[in-house]
Coordinates of C-alpha atoms in Angstrom, one line a residue:
Chain A
M1 CA 3.6 -13.1 -32.3
P2 CA 6.1 -11.0 -30.3
A3 CA 9.5 -10.0 -32.3
I4 CA 12.7 -10.3 -30.4
L5 CA 16.0 -8.8 -32.1
V6 CA 19.0 -11.0 -30.9
L7 CA 22.4 -9.2 -31.1
D8 CA 25.6 -11.3 -30.2
D9 CA 28.8 -11.9 -32.1
S10 CA 29.0 -15.6 -31.5
A11 CA 27.1 -17.5 -34.6
T12 CA 26.5 -20.4 -32.0
M13 CA 24.9 -18.2 -29.6
V14 CA 22.5 -16.5 -32.3
M15 CA 21.6 -19.5 -33.3
S16 CA 21.1 -21.1 -29.8
L17 CA 19.2 -18.1 -28.8
S18 CA 17.1 -18.2 -31.8
R19 CA 16.2 -21.8 -31.2
V20 CA 14.9 -21.4 -27.2
L21 CA 13.1 -18.2 -28.4
K22 CA 11.7 -19.6 -31.6
N23 CA 10.3 -22.8 -29.5
A24 CA 8.5 -20.1 -27.5
G25 CA 6.8 -18.9 -29.6
Y26 CA 8.5 -15.5 -30.6
E27 CA 9.8 -14.2 -33.9
V28 CA 13.4 -13.6 -33.8
E29 CA 15.6 -10.9 -35.8
T30 CA 19.4 -11.4 -35.4
A31 CA 22.6 -8.9 -35.7
G32 CA 26.3 -9.7 -35.3
N33 CA 26.9 -6.4 -33.7
G34 CA 25.4 -3.1 -32.5
K35 CA 26.2 -1.8 -36.0
E36 CA 24.3 -4.6 -37.6
G37 CA 21.1 -4.4 -35.0
M38 CA 20.7 0.0 -35.5
T39 CA 21.3 -1.2 -39.4
K40 CA 17.9 -3.2 -39.0
L41 CA 16.2 -0.9 -36.5
A42 CA 17.0 2.0 -39.3
A43 CA 15.4 -0.5 -42.0
G44 CA 12.0 -0.3 -39.9
L45 CA 12.3 -3.2 -37.7
K46 CA 9.9 -2.6 -34.8
P47 CA 10.7 -5.2 -31.8
S48 CA 9.0 -6.1 -28.6
V49 CA 12.0 -6.7 -26.8
I50 CA 16.2 -6.6 -27.7
L51 CA 18.3 -9.0 -26.3
T52 CA 22.0 -7.4 -27.0
D53 CA 25.4 -9.3 -25.7
L54 CA 27.9 -6.6 -24.4
N55 CA 31.0 -7.6 -26.0
M56 CA 31.1 -7.2 -30.0
P57 CA 32.9 -5.8 -32.5
Q58 CA 32.2 -2.2 -34.6
M59 CA 29.5 -1.3 -32.0
D60 CA 29.3 -3.1 -28.4
G61 CA 26.3 -3.5 -26.7
I62 CA 26.4 -0.7 -24.3
A63 CA 26.8 2.0 -27.3
F64 CA 24.1 0.1 -29.1
I65 CA 21.9 0.8 -26.4
K66 CA 22.6 4.4 -26.0
E67 CA 22.0 4.6 -29.7
A68 CA 18.9 2.9 -29.8
R69 CA 17.6 4.9 -26.8
K70 CA 18.1 7.9 -29.2
N71 CA 15.9 6.4 -31.7
A72 CA 12.2 7.4 -31.5
S73 CA 10.8 3.7 -32.3
T74 CA 13.4 2.2 -29.7
R75 CA 13.0 4.6 -26.8
F76 CA 11.2 2.5 -24.6
T77 CA 11.8 -1.0 -26.0
P78 CA 13.2 -3.4 -23.5
I79 CA 16.6 -4.3 -23.6
I80 CA 18.2 -7.2 -22.0
V81 CA 21.9 -7.7 -21.6
L82 CA 23.1 -11.5 -21.6
T83 CA 26.7 -11.4 -21.1
T84 CA 29.8 -13.0 -20.0
E85 CA 30.5 -9.9 -18.2
S86 CA 29.3 -9.9 -14.7
G87 CA 31.4 -6.8 -13.2
G88 CA 29.5 -4.2 -11.4
Q89 CA 31.0 -1.3 -13.3
K90 CA 29.7 -2.7 -16.5
R91 CA 26.3 -3.5 -15.5
D92 CA 25.9 0.3 -13.9
E93 CA 27.3 1.4 -17.4
A94 CA 24.4 -0.5 -19.4
R95 CA 21.8 0.6 -16.7
V96 CA 22.7 4.4 -17.3
A97 CA 23.1 3.9 -20.9
G98 CA 19.0 2.6 -20.2
A99 CA 19.3 -1.3 -20.3
S100 CA 16.1 -2.9 -19.0
A101 CA 17.6 -5.8 -17.4
W102 CA 20.7 -8.3 -17.0
L103 CA 21.4 -11.6 -17.2
T104 CA 24.7 -13.0 -17.1
K105 CA 25.9 -16.5 -19.1
P106 CA 25.4 -19.1 -18.5
T107 CA 21.4 -18.7 -17.9
E108 CA 19.1 -21.3 -18.1
P109 CA 16.5 -20.8 -21.5
N110 CA 13.6 -20.6 -18.3
E111 CA 15.3 -17.8 -17.0
L112 CA 15.6 -15.9 -20.2
L113 CA 12.0 -16.5 -20.8
S114 CA 10.7 -15.6 -17.5
T115 CA 12.6 -12.3 -17.9
L116 CA 11.3 -11.6 -21.3
K117 CA 7.9 -12.3 -20.4
Q118 CA 8.1 -9.6 -17.7
L119 CA 9.4 -7.2 -19.8
L120 CA 6.9 -7.8 -22.8
P121 CA 4.8 -5.1 -23.3
K122 CA 0.9 -6.2 -21.8
Chain B
M1 CA 63.6 -21.4 -22.3
Q2 CA 65.6 -18.0 -22.7
F3 CA 65.0 -15.5 -26.1
T4 CA 68.4 -14.3 -27.6
S5 CA 66.5 -11.6 -29.5
G6 CA 63.5 -9.5 -29.4
S7 CA 62.7 -10.3 -32.6
S8 CA 62.9 -14.2 -32.1
E9 CA 60.4 -13.4 -29.4
N10 CA 58.5 -11.5 -31.1
H11 CA 57.6 -14.2 -33.7
V12 CA 57.2 -16.5 -30.7
C13 CA 54.2 -14.7 -29.5
A14 CA 53.2 -14.2 -33.3
V15 CA 52.9 -17.9 -34.1
L16 CA 51.2 -18.3 -30.8
A17 CA 48.8 -16.1 -31.3
A18 CA 48.1 -17.7 -34.6
Q19 CA 48.0 -20.8 -33.1
V20 CA 44.9 -19.8 -30.2
A21 CA 43.1 -17.9 -32.7
E22 CA 42.4 -21.3 -34.5
L23 CA 41.6 -22.9 -31.7
R24 CA 39.3 -20.2 -30.9
D25 CA 37.5 -20.9 -34.4
R26 CA 37.1 -24.5 -33.4
I27 CA 35.3 -23.8 -30.2
D28 CA 33.3 -21.2 -32.1
G29 CA 32.4 -23.8 -34.6
G30 CA 30.2 -25.7 -32.0
A31 CA 30.0 -29.3 -33.4
A32 CA 28.5 -30.5 -30.1
V33 CA 26.1 -28.1 -29.9
E34 CA 25.1 -28.7 -33.6
L35 CA 24.9 -32.5 -32.5
L36 CA 22.5 -31.8 -29.7
W37 CA 20.2 -29.8 -32.0
R38 CA 20.3 -32.2 -34.7
T39 CA 19.6 -34.8 -31.8
S40 CA 16.8 -33.2 -30.9
D41 CA 15.4 -32.2 -34.3
V42 CA 15.3 -35.9 -34.7
L43 CA 13.8 -36.5 -31.9
S44 CA 10.7 -34.0 -33.0
Q45 CA 10.9 -36.0 -36.5
L46 CA 10.2 -39.3 -34.7
S47 CA 7.7 -38.0 -32.6
G48 CA 5.6 -36.6 -35.1
L49 CA 5.8 -40.1 -36.8
V50 CA 4.8 -42.0 -33.5
L51 CA 2.2 -39.7 -33.1
E52 CA 0.6 -40.6 -36.4
L53 CA 1.0 -44.1 -35.6
A54 CA -1.2 -44.1 -32.1
K55 CA -3.8 -42.3 -34.2
R56 CA -3.8 -45.2 -36.8
C57 CA -3.9 -47.5 -33.8
H58 CA -6.3 -45.8 -31.5
D59 CA -9.0 -48.0 -32.3
S60 CA -7.6 -51.5 -33.0
D61 CA -4.6 -51.4 -30.1
S62 CA -5.1 -49.5 -27.3
G63 CA -2.0 -51.0 -25.6
L64 CA 0.2 -50.0 -28.5
N65 CA -1.7 -46.7 -28.5
E66 CA -1.3 -45.8 -24.6
Q67 CA 2.6 -46.8 -25.6
C68 CA 3.0 -44.4 -28.3
K69 CA 2.0 -42.0 -25.8
A70 CA 4.5 -42.4 -23.4
A71 CA 6.8 -42.3 -26.0
I72 CA 5.9 -39.0 -27.0
A73 CA 5.7 -37.5 -23.7
A74 CA 9.1 -39.0 -22.6
E75 CA 10.5 -37.5 -25.9
A76 CA 9.3 -34.2 -25.3
E77 CA 11.0 -34.5 -22.2
I78 CA 14.2 -35.6 -23.1
R79 CA 13.8 -32.7 -26.0
R80 CA 13.8 -30.1 -23.6
S81 CA 16.7 -31.3 -21.4
L82 CA 18.9 -31.3 -24.9
D83 CA 17.9 -27.8 -25.9
S84 CA 18.6 -26.5 -22.5
L85 CA 21.8 -28.5 -22.6
A86 CA 23.2 -27.4 -26.0
F87 CA 21.7 -23.5 -24.7
E88 CA 23.8 -23.7 -21.8
Q89 CA 27.0 -25.5 -23.9
A90 CA 26.4 -22.6 -26.5
Q91 CA 27.2 -20.3 -23.6
R92 CA 29.9 -21.8 -22.4
N93 CA 31.8 -22.0 -25.5
D94 CA 31.4 -18.2 -25.6
F95 CA 32.8 -17.7 -22.4
T96 CA 35.9 -19.8 -23.8
C97 CA 36.4 -17.8 -27.0
Q98 CA 36.1 -14.6 -25.2
T99 CA 39.0 -15.9 -22.9
V100 CA 41.1 -17.1 -26.0
D101 CA 40.2 -13.5 -27.8
C102 CA 41.7 -12.3 -24.6
V103 CA 45.0 -14.1 -24.9
V104 CA 45.4 -13.7 -28.8
T105 CA 45.1 -9.8 -28.3
A106 CA 47.9 -10.1 -25.4
L107 CA 50.2 -12.1 -27.6
E108 CA 49.6 -10.0 -30.5
R109 CA 50.4 -6.9 -28.6
L110 CA 53.6 -8.9 -27.1
A111 CA 54.5 -9.6 -30.5
G112 CA 53.9 -6.6 -32.4
G113 CA 55.1 -4.3 -29.5
D114 CA 58.3 -2.0 -30.3
G115 CA 59.5 -1.1 -26.7
P116 CA 61.7 -3.5 -25.0
A117 CA 60.8 -7.0 -23.7
G118 CA 59.0 -6.8 -20.5
N119 CA 57.1 -3.1 -21.1
R120 CA 54.9 -4.2 -23.9
L121 CA 51.7 -5.3 -22.2
S122 CA 51.7 -4.8 -18.2
L123 CA 49.2 -6.7 -16.0
D124 CA 47.1 -3.8 -15.8
D125 CA 46.9 -3.6 -19.5
L126 CA 46.1 -7.2 -19.3
A127 CA 43.5 -6.9 -16.9
A128 CA 41.7 -4.6 -19.0
L129 CA 41.1 -7.1 -21.8
Y130 CA 38.9 -9.4 -19.3
V131 CA 35.4 -9.5 -20.1
S132 CA 34.0 -11.5 -17.2
E133 CA 34.3 -11.3 -13.4
E134 CA 35.8 -15.3 -13.6
Q135 CA 38.7 -14.0 -15.6
R136 CA 39.4 -11.4 -12.9
K137 CA 39.2 -13.8 -10.5
V138 CA 41.7 -15.8 -12.0
H139 CA 44.2 -12.8 -12.6
D140 CA 43.8 -11.8 -9.0
A141 CA 44.9 -15.2 -8.3
A142 CA 47.8 -15.7 -10.2
T143 CA 49.3 -12.5 -9.3
R144 CA 49.1 -13.3 -5.5
R145 CA 50.7 -16.3 -6.0
F146 CA 53.3 -14.1 -7.6
E147 CA 53.2 -12.0 -4.6
V148 CA 53.8 -14.6 -2.6
V149 CA 57.0 -16.3 -4.6
A150 CA 58.7 -12.9 -4.8
A151 CA 58.4 -12.3 -1.3
S152 CA 59.8 -15.6 -0.5
G153 CA 63.1 -14.8 -2.6
P154 CA 64.8 -16.1 -6.1
N155 CA 64.9 -20.0 -4.7
S156 CA 61.4 -20.1 -4.1
A157 CA 60.4 -18.7 -7.6
E158 CA 62.4 -21.6 -9.2
S159 CA 60.9 -24.2 -7.1
Y160 CA 57.5 -22.5 -8.0
S161 CA 58.0 -22.6 -11.3
R162 CA 59.0 -26.1 -12.1
E163 CA 56.2 -26.7 -9.8
G164 CA 53.5 -24.7 -12.4
T165 CA 55.0 -26.1 -15.3
G166 CA 55.4 -29.7 -14.4
G167 CA 53.2 -33.0 -15.4

Protein backbone atom coordinates (compact mmCIF):
# COMPACT_ATOMS: atom_id res chain seq x y z
CA MET A 1 0.00 0.00 0.00
CA PRO A 2 1.68 3.28 -1.09
CA ALA A 3 2.32 5.81 1.67
CA ILE A 4 1.52 9.49 1.16
CA LEU A 5 3.04 12.25 3.30
CA VAL A 6 0.55 15.11 3.70
CA LEU A 7 1.74 18.55 4.85
CA ASP A 8 -0.79 21.22 5.77
CA ASP A 9 -1.08 23.61 8.72
CA SER A 10 -4.89 23.35 8.79
CA ALA A 11 -5.97 20.44 10.99
CA THR A 12 -9.27 20.22 9.10
CA MET A 13 -7.46 20.00 5.77
CA VAL A 14 -5.11 17.31 7.09
CA MET A 15 -8.07 15.27 8.36
CA SER A 16 -9.97 15.79 5.14
CA LEU A 17 -7.06 14.79 2.91
CA SER A 18 -6.34 11.79 5.13
CA ARG A 19 -9.93 10.56 4.75
CA VAL A 20 -9.92 10.89 0.97
CA LEU A 21 -6.56 9.12 0.68
CA LYS A 22 -7.32 6.35 3.19
CA ASN A 23 -10.69 5.67 1.51
CA ALA A 24 -8.76 5.26 -1.74
CA GLY A 25 -6.47 2.69 -0.10
CA TYR A 26 -3.37 4.75 0.71
CA GLU A 27 -1.41 4.86 3.94
CA VAL A 28 -1.14 8.43 5.21
CA GLU A 29 1.46 10.23 7.31
CA THR A 30 0.86 13.86 8.21
CA ALA A 31 2.82 16.95 9.21
CA GLY A 32 1.66 20.46 10.17
CA ASN A 33 4.47 22.28 8.35
CA GLY A 34 7.63 21.77 6.33
CA LYS A 35 9.88 21.48 9.37
CA GLU A 36 7.77 18.69 10.83
CA GLY A 37 7.73 17.03 7.43
CA MET A 38 11.55 17.12 7.22
CA THR A 39 11.77 15.67 10.73
CA LYS A 40 9.62 12.72 9.64
CA LEU A 41 11.73 12.18 6.52
CA ALA A 42 14.93 12.37 8.58
CA ALA A 43 13.47 9.74 10.91
CA GLY A 44 13.27 7.32 7.99
CA LEU A 45 9.81 7.86 6.49
CA LYS A 46 9.88 6.95 2.80
CA PRO A 47 6.64 8.15 1.20
CA SER A 48 5.73 7.19 -2.36
CA VAL A 49 4.31 10.68 -2.94
CA ILE A 50 4.36 13.92 -0.94
CA LEU A 51 1.37 16.28 -0.93
CA THR A 52 2.15 19.74 0.43
CA ASP A 53 0.47 23.07 1.06
CA LEU A 54 2.52 26.21 0.33
CA ASN A 55 1.62 28.67 3.06
CA MET A 56 2.66 27.10 6.35
CA PRO A 57 4.40 28.43 9.48
CA GLN A 58 8.04 27.64 10.38
CA MET A 59 8.91 26.14 6.99
CA ASP A 60 6.68 26.85 3.98
CA GLY A 61 6.02 24.53 1.08
CA ILE A 62 8.68 25.95 -1.26
CA ALA A 63 11.41 25.70 1.40
CA PHE A 64 10.25 22.16 2.20
CA ILE A 65 10.44 21.09 -1.45
CA LYS A 66 13.98 22.51 -1.71
CA GLU A 67 15.06 20.64 1.43
CA ALA A 68 13.35 17.42 0.34
CA ARG A 69 15.19 17.57 -2.98
CA LYS A 70 18.51 17.73 -1.08
CA ASN A 71 17.57 14.59 0.84
CA ALA A 72 18.83 11.43 -0.93
CA SER A 73 15.71 9.41 -0.08
CA THR A 74 13.25 11.98 -1.47
CA ARG A 75 15.33 13.46 -4.31
CA PHE A 76 13.04 11.83 -6.89
CA THR A 77 9.85 11.40 -4.84
CA PRO A 78 6.89 13.03 -6.63
CA ILE A 79 5.73 16.16 -4.80
CA ILE A 80 2.27 17.59 -5.42
CA VAL A 81 1.54 21.14 -4.32
CA LEU A 82 -2.06 21.63 -3.13
CA THR A 83 -2.68 25.27 -2.31
CA THR A 84 -5.07 28.21 -2.42
CA GLU A 85 -2.26 30.10 -4.17
CA SER A 86 -2.87 30.31 -7.90
CA GLY A 87 -0.37 32.96 -8.96
CA GLY A 88 2.01 32.13 -11.80
CA GLN A 89 5.05 33.37 -9.88
CA LYS A 90 4.52 30.96 -6.97
CA ARG A 91 3.83 28.16 -9.40
CA ASP A 92 7.15 28.85 -11.16
CA GLU A 93 8.95 28.98 -7.80
CA ALA A 94 7.48 25.61 -6.84
CA ARG A 95 8.41 24.07 -10.19
CA VAL A 96 11.99 25.37 -9.98
CA ALA A 97 12.23 24.08 -6.39
CA GLY A 98 11.28 20.63 -7.64
CA ALA A 99 7.48 20.24 -7.44
CA SER A 100 6.07 17.59 -9.75
CA ALA A 101 2.46 18.80 -9.98
CA TRP A 102 0.23 21.65 -8.85
CA LEU A 103 -3.39 21.60 -7.73
CA THR A 104 -5.30 24.71 -6.72
CA LYS A 105 -7.84 24.50 -3.89
CA PRO A 106 -10.67 23.83 -4.10
CA THR A 107 -9.99 20.65 -6.01
CA GLU A 108 -12.15 17.53 -6.20
CA PRO A 109 -11.18 14.20 -4.66
CA ASN A 110 -11.15 12.58 -8.13
CA GLU A 111 -8.74 15.17 -9.48
CA LEU A 112 -6.41 14.66 -6.53
CA LEU A 113 -6.54 10.87 -6.80
CA SER A 114 -6.04 10.96 -10.55
CA THR A 115 -2.96 13.19 -10.16
CA LEU A 116 -1.60 10.87 -7.47
CA LYS A 117 -2.13 7.83 -9.65
CA GLN A 118 -0.24 9.42 -12.52
CA LEU A 119 2.72 10.23 -10.31
CA LEU A 120 2.97 7.03 -8.30
CA PRO A 121 5.95 4.90 -9.29
CA LYS A 122 4.77 2.05 -11.57
CA MET B 1 -15.62 58.01 13.28
CA GLN B 2 -12.50 60.06 13.82
CA PHE B 3 -9.67 58.94 16.09
CA THR B 4 -8.28 61.62 18.34
CA SER B 5 -4.96 59.96 19.05
CA GLY B 6 -2.64 57.44 17.46
CA SER B 7 -2.71 55.37 20.63
CA SER B 8 -6.49 54.96 20.49
CA GLU B 9 -6.25 53.90 16.86
CA ASN B 10 -3.58 51.33 17.76
CA HIS B 11 -5.83 49.87 20.41
CA VAL B 12 -8.80 49.66 18.06
CA CYS B 13 -6.67 47.80 15.50
CA ALA B 14 -5.32 45.45 18.19
CA VAL B 15 -8.84 44.65 19.44
CA LEU B 16 -10.12 44.10 15.89
CA ALA B 17 -7.16 41.78 15.21
CA ALA B 18 -8.06 39.74 18.30
CA GLN B 19 -11.73 39.61 17.27
CA VAL B 20 -10.93 38.42 13.77
CA ALA B 21 -8.36 35.89 15.07
CA GLU B 22 -11.09 34.44 17.30
CA LEU B 23 -13.33 34.13 14.26
CA ARG B 24 -10.55 32.29 12.44
CA ASP B 25 -10.33 29.62 15.12
CA ARG B 26 -14.06 28.99 14.84
CA ILE B 27 -13.85 28.61 11.06
CA ASP B 28 -10.88 26.25 11.26
CA GLY B 29 -12.78 24.15 13.82
CA GLY B 30 -14.84 22.99 10.84
CA ALA B 31 -17.98 21.85 12.71
CA ALA B 32 -19.87 21.43 9.43
CA VAL B 33 -17.06 19.32 7.99
CA GLU B 34 -16.96 17.13 11.09
CA LEU B 35 -20.73 16.65 10.92
CA LEU B 36 -20.43 15.53 7.30
CA TRP B 37 -17.70 13.03 8.27
CA ARG B 38 -19.76 11.70 11.18
CA THR B 39 -22.82 11.35 8.95
CA SER B 40 -20.72 9.49 6.40
CA ASP B 41 -19.34 7.18 9.10
CA VAL B 42 -22.80 6.43 10.53
CA LEU B 43 -24.09 5.67 7.04
CA SER B 44 -21.19 3.30 6.59
CA GLN B 45 -22.09 1.48 9.82
CA LEU B 46 -25.76 1.28 8.81
CA SER B 47 -24.72 -0.07 5.45
CA GLY B 48 -22.80 -2.84 7.23
CA LEU B 49 -25.91 -3.75 9.23
CA VAL B 50 -28.09 -3.78 6.12
CA LEU B 51 -25.53 -6.02 4.42
CA GLU B 52 -25.73 -8.42 7.35
CA LEU B 53 -29.54 -8.33 7.14
CA ALA B 54 -29.37 -9.06 3.41
CA LYS B 55 -27.17 -12.11 4.06
CA ARG B 56 -29.57 -13.47 6.67
CA CYS B 57 -32.68 -13.04 4.54
CA HIS B 58 -31.01 -14.18 1.33
CA ASP B 59 -33.01 -17.43 1.09
CA SER B 60 -36.12 -16.61 3.13
CA ASP B 61 -37.14 -13.24 1.64
CA SER B 62 -35.81 -12.41 -1.81
CA GLY B 63 -37.81 -9.14 -1.94
CA LEU B 64 -36.20 -7.79 1.23
CA ASN B 65 -32.83 -9.00 0.02
CA GLU B 66 -33.18 -6.93 -3.16
CA GLN B 67 -34.23 -3.87 -1.16
CA CYS B 68 -31.19 -4.25 1.09
CA LYS B 69 -28.89 -4.40 -1.92
CA ALA B 70 -30.50 -1.27 -3.38
CA ALA B 71 -30.12 0.54 -0.03
CA ILE B 72 -26.44 -0.41 0.20
CA ALA B 73 -25.81 0.88 -3.34
CA ALA B 74 -27.64 4.15 -2.57
CA GLU B 75 -25.71 4.56 0.69
CA ALA B 76 -22.38 4.16 -1.10
CA GLU B 77 -23.33 6.88 -3.57
CA ILE B 78 -24.51 9.27 -0.84
CA ARG B 79 -21.39 8.62 1.23
CA ARG B 80 -19.16 9.46 -1.74
CA SER B 81 -21.09 12.73 -2.19
CA LEU B 82 -20.83 13.58 1.53
CA ASP B 83 -17.08 12.93 1.57
CA SER B 84 -16.66 15.02 -1.54
CA LEU B 85 -18.73 17.83 -0.01
CA ALA B 86 -16.70 17.68 3.22
CA PHE B 87 -13.47 17.82 1.23
CA GLU B 88 -14.64 20.86 -0.71
CA GLN B 89 -15.91 22.56 2.47
CA ALA B 90 -12.58 21.96 4.24
CA GLN B 91 -10.77 23.62 1.35
CA ARG B 92 -13.13 26.58 1.37
CA ASN B 93 -12.62 26.94 5.13
CA ASP B 94 -8.89 26.88 4.51
CA PHE B 95 -9.19 29.69 1.99
CA THR B 96 -11.38 31.72 4.36
CA CYS B 97 -8.85 31.20 7.18
CA GLN B 98 -6.02 32.42 4.97
CA THR B 99 -7.96 35.58 4.10
CA VAL B 100 -8.71 36.09 7.80
CA ASP B 101 -5.00 35.58 8.60
CA CYS B 102 -4.20 38.32 6.12
CA VAL B 103 -6.65 40.72 7.82
CA VAL B 104 -5.26 39.83 11.28
CA THR B 105 -1.66 40.42 10.15
CA ALA B 106 -2.60 43.75 8.57
CA LEU B 107 -4.48 44.89 11.69
CA GLU B 108 -1.60 43.80 13.95
CA ARG B 109 0.82 45.84 11.87
CA LEU B 110 -1.47 48.84 12.05
CA ALA B 111 -1.80 48.33 15.82
CA GLY B 112 1.90 47.90 16.47
CA GLY B 113 3.30 50.47 14.07
CA ASP B 114 5.35 53.28 15.54
CA GLY B 115 5.05 55.57 12.56
CA PRO B 116 2.36 58.16 12.05
CA ALA B 117 -1.10 56.97 11.07
CA GLY B 118 -1.26 56.49 7.32
CA ASN B 119 2.32 55.23 6.99
CA ARG B 120 2.15 51.92 8.85
CA LEU B 121 0.85 49.73 6.05
CA SER B 122 0.74 50.60 2.37
CA LEU B 123 -1.44 48.96 -0.26
CA ASP B 124 1.69 47.21 -1.57
CA ASP B 125 2.47 45.90 1.94
CA LEU B 126 -1.08 44.58 2.09
CA ALA B 127 -0.84 42.97 -1.34
CA ALA B 128 2.34 41.18 -0.24
CA LEU B 129 0.29 39.32 2.40
CA TYR B 130 -2.04 37.68 -0.12
CA VAL B 131 -1.84 33.99 -0.84
CA SER B 132 -4.34 33.60 -3.63
CA GLU B 133 -5.32 35.08 -6.94
CA GLU B 134 -8.86 35.67 -5.65
CA GLN B 135 -7.50 37.98 -2.94
CA ARG B 136 -5.48 39.90 -5.52
CA LYS B 137 -8.52 40.29 -7.77
CA VAL B 138 -10.58 41.72 -4.88
CA HIS B 139 -7.67 44.04 -3.99
CA ASP B 140 -7.38 45.27 -7.60
CA ALA B 141 -11.13 45.81 -7.91
CA ALA B 142 -11.20 47.74 -4.62
CA THR B 143 -8.21 49.93 -5.48
CA ARG B 144 -9.69 50.66 -8.90
CA ARG B 145 -12.85 51.90 -7.19
CA PHE B 146 -10.75 54.15 -4.93
CA GLU B 147 -9.08 55.59 -8.03
CA VAL B 148 -12.46 56.33 -9.61
CA VAL B 149 -13.66 57.98 -6.41
CA ALA B 150 -10.45 60.00 -6.05
CA ALA B 151 -10.69 61.14 -9.67
CA SER B 152 -14.30 62.25 -9.15
CA GLY B 153 -13.46 64.58 -6.29
CA PRO B 154 -14.23 64.76 -2.56
CA ASN B 155 -18.00 64.98 -2.92
CA SER B 156 -18.10 61.73 -4.85
CA ALA B 157 -15.82 60.11 -2.28
CA GLU B 158 -18.29 61.01 0.45
CA SER B 159 -21.17 59.64 -1.57
CA TYR B 160 -19.23 56.39 -2.25
CA SER B 161 -18.39 56.02 1.42
CA ARG B 162 -22.05 56.24 2.40
CA GLU B 163 -22.95 53.71 -0.31
CA GLY B 164 -20.26 51.32 0.83
CA THR B 165 -21.16 51.31 4.48
CA GLY B 166 -24.93 51.53 4.25
CA GLY B 167 -27.45 48.78 4.75
